[in-house]
Coordinates of C-alpha atoms in Angstrom, one line a residue:
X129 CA 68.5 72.7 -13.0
X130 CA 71.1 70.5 -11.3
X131 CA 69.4 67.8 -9.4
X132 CA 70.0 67.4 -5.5
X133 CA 71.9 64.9 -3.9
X134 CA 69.6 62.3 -2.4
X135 CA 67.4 58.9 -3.3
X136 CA 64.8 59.8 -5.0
X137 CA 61.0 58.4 -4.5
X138 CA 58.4 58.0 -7.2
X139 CA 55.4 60.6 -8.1
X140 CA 51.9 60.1 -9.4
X141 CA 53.2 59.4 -12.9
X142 CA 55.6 57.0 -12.3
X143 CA 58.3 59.8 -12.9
X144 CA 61.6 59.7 -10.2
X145 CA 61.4 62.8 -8.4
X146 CA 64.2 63.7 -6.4
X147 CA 64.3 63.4 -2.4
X148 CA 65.2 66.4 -0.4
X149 CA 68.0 65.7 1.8
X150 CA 67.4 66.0 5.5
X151 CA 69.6 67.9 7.6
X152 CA 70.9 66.9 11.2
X153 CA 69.7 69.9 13.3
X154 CA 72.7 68.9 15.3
X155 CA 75.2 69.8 12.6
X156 CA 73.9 72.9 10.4
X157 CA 77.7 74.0 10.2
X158 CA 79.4 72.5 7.0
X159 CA 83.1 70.2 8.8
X160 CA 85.0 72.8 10.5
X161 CA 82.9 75.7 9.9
X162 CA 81.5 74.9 13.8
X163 CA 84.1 76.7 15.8
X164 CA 84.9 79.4 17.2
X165 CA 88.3 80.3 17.8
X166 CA 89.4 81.7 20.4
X167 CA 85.8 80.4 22.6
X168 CA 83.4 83.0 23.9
X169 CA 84.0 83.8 27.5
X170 CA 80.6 83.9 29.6
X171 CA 82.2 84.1 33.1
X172 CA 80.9 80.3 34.3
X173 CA 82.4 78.6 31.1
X174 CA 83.5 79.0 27.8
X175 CA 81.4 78.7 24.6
X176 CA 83.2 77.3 21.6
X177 CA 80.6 76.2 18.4
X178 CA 78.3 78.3 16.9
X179 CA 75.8 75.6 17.2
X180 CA 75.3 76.6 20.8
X181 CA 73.8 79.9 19.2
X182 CA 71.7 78.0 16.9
X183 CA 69.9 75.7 19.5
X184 CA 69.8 79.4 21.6
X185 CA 68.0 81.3 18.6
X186 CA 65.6 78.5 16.8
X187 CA 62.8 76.8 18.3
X188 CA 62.0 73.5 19.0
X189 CA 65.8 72.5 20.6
X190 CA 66.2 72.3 24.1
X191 CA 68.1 73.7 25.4
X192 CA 71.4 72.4 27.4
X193 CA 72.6 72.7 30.8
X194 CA 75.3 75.0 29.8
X195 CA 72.8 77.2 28.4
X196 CA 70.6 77.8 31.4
X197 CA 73.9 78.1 33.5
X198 CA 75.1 80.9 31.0
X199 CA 71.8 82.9 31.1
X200 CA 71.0 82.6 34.8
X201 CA 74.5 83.9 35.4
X202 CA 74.2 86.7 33.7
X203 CA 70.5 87.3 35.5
X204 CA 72.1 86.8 38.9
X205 CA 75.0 89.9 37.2
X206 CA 71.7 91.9 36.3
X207 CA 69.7 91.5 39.5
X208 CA 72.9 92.8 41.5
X209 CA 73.9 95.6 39.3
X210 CA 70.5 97.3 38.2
X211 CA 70.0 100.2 39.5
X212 CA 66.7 100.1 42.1
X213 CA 63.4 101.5 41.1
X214 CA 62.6 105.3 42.2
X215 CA 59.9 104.8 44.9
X216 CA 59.0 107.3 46.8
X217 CA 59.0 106.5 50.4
X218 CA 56.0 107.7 52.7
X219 CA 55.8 107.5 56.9
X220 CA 52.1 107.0 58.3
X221 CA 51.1 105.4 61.7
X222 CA 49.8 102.4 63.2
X223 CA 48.2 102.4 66.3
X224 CA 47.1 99.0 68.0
X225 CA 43.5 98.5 69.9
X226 CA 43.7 94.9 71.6
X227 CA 40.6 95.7 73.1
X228 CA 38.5 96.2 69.8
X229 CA 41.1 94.0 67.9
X230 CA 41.6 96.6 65.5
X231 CA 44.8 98.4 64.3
X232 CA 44.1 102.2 63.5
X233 CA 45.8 103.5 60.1
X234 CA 46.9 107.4 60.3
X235 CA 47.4 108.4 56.8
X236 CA 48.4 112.4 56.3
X237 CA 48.5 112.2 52.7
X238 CA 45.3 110.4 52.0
X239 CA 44.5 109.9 48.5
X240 CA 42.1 106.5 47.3
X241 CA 45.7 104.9 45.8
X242 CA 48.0 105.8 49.2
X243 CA 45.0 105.1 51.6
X244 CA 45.4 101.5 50.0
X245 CA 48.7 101.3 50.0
X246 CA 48.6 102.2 53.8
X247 CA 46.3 99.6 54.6
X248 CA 48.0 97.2 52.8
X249 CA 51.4 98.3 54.6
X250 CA 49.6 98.1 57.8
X251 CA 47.9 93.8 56.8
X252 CA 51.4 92.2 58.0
X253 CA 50.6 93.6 61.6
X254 CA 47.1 92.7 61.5
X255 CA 47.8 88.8 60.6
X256 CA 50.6 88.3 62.8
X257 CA 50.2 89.9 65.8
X258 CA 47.1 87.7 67.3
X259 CA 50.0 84.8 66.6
X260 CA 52.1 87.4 68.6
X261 CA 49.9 87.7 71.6
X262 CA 49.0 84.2 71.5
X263 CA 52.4 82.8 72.0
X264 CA 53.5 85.4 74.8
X265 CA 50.4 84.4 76.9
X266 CA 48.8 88.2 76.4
X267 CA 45.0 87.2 75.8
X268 CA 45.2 85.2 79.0
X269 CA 46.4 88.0 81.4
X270 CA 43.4 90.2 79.4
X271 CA 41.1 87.1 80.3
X272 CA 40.2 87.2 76.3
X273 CA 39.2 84.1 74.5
X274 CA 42.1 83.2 72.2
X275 CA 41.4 84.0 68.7
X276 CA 44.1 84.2 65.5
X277 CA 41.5 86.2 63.6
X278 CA 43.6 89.0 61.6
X279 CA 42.8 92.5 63.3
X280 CA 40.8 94.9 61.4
X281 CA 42.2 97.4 59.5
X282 CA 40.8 101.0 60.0
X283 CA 41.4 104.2 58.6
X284 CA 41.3 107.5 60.4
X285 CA 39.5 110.1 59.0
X286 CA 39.8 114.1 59.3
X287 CA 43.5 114.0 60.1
X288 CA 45.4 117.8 59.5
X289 CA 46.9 116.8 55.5
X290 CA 50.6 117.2 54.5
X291 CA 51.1 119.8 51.7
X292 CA 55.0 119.1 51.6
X293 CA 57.0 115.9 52.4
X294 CA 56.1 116.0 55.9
X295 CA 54.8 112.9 56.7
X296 CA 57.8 112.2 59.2
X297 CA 56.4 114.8 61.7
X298 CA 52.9 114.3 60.6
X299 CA 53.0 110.6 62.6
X300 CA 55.4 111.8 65.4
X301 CA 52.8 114.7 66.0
X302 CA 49.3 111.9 65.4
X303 CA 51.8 109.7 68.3
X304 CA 52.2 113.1 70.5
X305 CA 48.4 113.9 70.5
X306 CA 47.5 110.7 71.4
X307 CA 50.0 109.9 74.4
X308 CA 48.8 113.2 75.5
X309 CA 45.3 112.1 74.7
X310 CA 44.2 115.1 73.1
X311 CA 42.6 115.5 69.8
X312 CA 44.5 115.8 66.7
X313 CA 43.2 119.3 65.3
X314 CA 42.0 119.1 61.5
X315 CA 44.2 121.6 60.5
X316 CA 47.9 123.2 62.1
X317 CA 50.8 124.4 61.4
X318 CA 53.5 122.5 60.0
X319 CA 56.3 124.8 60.3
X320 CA 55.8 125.9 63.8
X321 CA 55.5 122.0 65.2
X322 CA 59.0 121.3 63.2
X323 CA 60.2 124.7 64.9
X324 CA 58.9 123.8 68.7
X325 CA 60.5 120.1 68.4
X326 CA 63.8 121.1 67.1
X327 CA 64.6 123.6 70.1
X328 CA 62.8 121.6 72.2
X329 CA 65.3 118.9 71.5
X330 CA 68.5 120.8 71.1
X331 CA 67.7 122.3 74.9
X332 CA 66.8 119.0 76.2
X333 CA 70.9 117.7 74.5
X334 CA 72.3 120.5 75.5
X335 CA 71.0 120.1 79.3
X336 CA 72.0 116.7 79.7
X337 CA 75.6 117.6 78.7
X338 CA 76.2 120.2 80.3
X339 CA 74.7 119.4 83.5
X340 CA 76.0 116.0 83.3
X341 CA 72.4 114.2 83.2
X342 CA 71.2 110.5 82.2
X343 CA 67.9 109.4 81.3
X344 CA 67.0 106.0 83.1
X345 CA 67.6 104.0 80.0
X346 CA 70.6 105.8 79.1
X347 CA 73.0 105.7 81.7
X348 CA 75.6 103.2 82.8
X349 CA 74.6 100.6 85.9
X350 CA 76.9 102.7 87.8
X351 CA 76.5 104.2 91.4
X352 CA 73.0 107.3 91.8
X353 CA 72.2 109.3 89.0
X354 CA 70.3 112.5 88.8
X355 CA 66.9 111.6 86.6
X356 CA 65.7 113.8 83.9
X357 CA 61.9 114.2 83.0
X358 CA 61.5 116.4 80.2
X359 CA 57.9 117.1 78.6
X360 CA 57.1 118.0 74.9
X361 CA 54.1 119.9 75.3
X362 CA 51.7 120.4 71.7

């Protein structure tokens, strides 16, 4: 066996054992086997040794500022170009009781997982709104103490339940009911609501161009206008 370059040290029997040599973890390439030629383009710089890859793949070598530049580049390219998560997107409704200082949750699809889902949609209100109120002066004209408590989170129960992806009309019908205070029915039928708002709507477009009438929020500040009230009756 040929022995290796390097001093060598003594062993227990006084017998010169040969030292192995230590390498330079910062030169692991033998003289001008290093380079790479033409460099690496990464888009914020150029890479041009092949220990650059080395302190990259072995551990215990820090890494250098033109490595974390490289790599967060390309995360910045990956966050922009990857294509969003499928989530399925589901309407419910909110409605606010500053009297009882709670916030009503009307789910139509209420399963344990979207019930809490809901309710956690529906936190955001609950913390900021008593900031909300506070700052416009509301508690005082109610002659309420002032409290930033978060409202109270409740969920309505024996609501009419979506079989399809109605949710949309499910919470414009829960709305309706209530404006109309009336009771929302624990059961009805979906197809005939969707059927009674979209002629009820294409009449109420169709009258207010052909017979040349403005709602008061929708017309120009220009000279008398003919006012339109137009009911949606459940």
């Amino acid at each position: 066996m040929d022995q290796m370059d390097g001093p060598t040290i003594k062993g227990h029997d006084n017998v010169d054992v040969p030292q192995l040599a230590t390498h330079d973890k910062e030169k692991v390439y033998l003289k001008g086997k290093d380079k790479i030629v033409p460099p690496f383009r990464f888009g914020v710089e150029d890479v041009a040794t092949k220990m650059w890859f080395h302190k990259l793949a072995y551990p215990g070598q820090c890494l250098t500022n033109s490595h974390l530049d490289i790599i967060f580049y390309y995360l910045r390219k990956k966050g922009k170009y990857a294509k969003e998560p499928k989530t399925e997107s589901h309407w419910i409704l909110g409605r606010l009781n500053i009297e009882e200082r709670r916030v009503y949750m009307y789910n139509s699809l209420s399963t344990a997982m979207k019930d809490s889902a809901a309710i956690k949609a529906c936190q955001p209100f609950a913390v900021l709104l008593p900031h909300f109120f506070a700052l416009f002066d509301e508690f005082k004209k109610e002659n309420k103490p002032v409290c930033l408590d978060p409202f109270e989170v409740v969920k309505v129960d024996g609501l009419p339940q979506q079989t399809s992806n109605d949710c949309g009309y499910f919470v414009a019908s829960f709305a309706e009911y209530f404006i109309d205070m009336k009771l929302i029915p624990p059961i009805f039928d979906v197809e005939k609501h969707r059927d009674r708002l979209a002629v009820l709507f294409y009449k109420y477009a169709r009258m207010k161009e052909v017979e040349f009438i403005d709602s008061e929020d929708e017309a120009p500040p220009k000279g008398p206008k003919k006012n339109l009230s137009y009911n949606i009756k459940v």
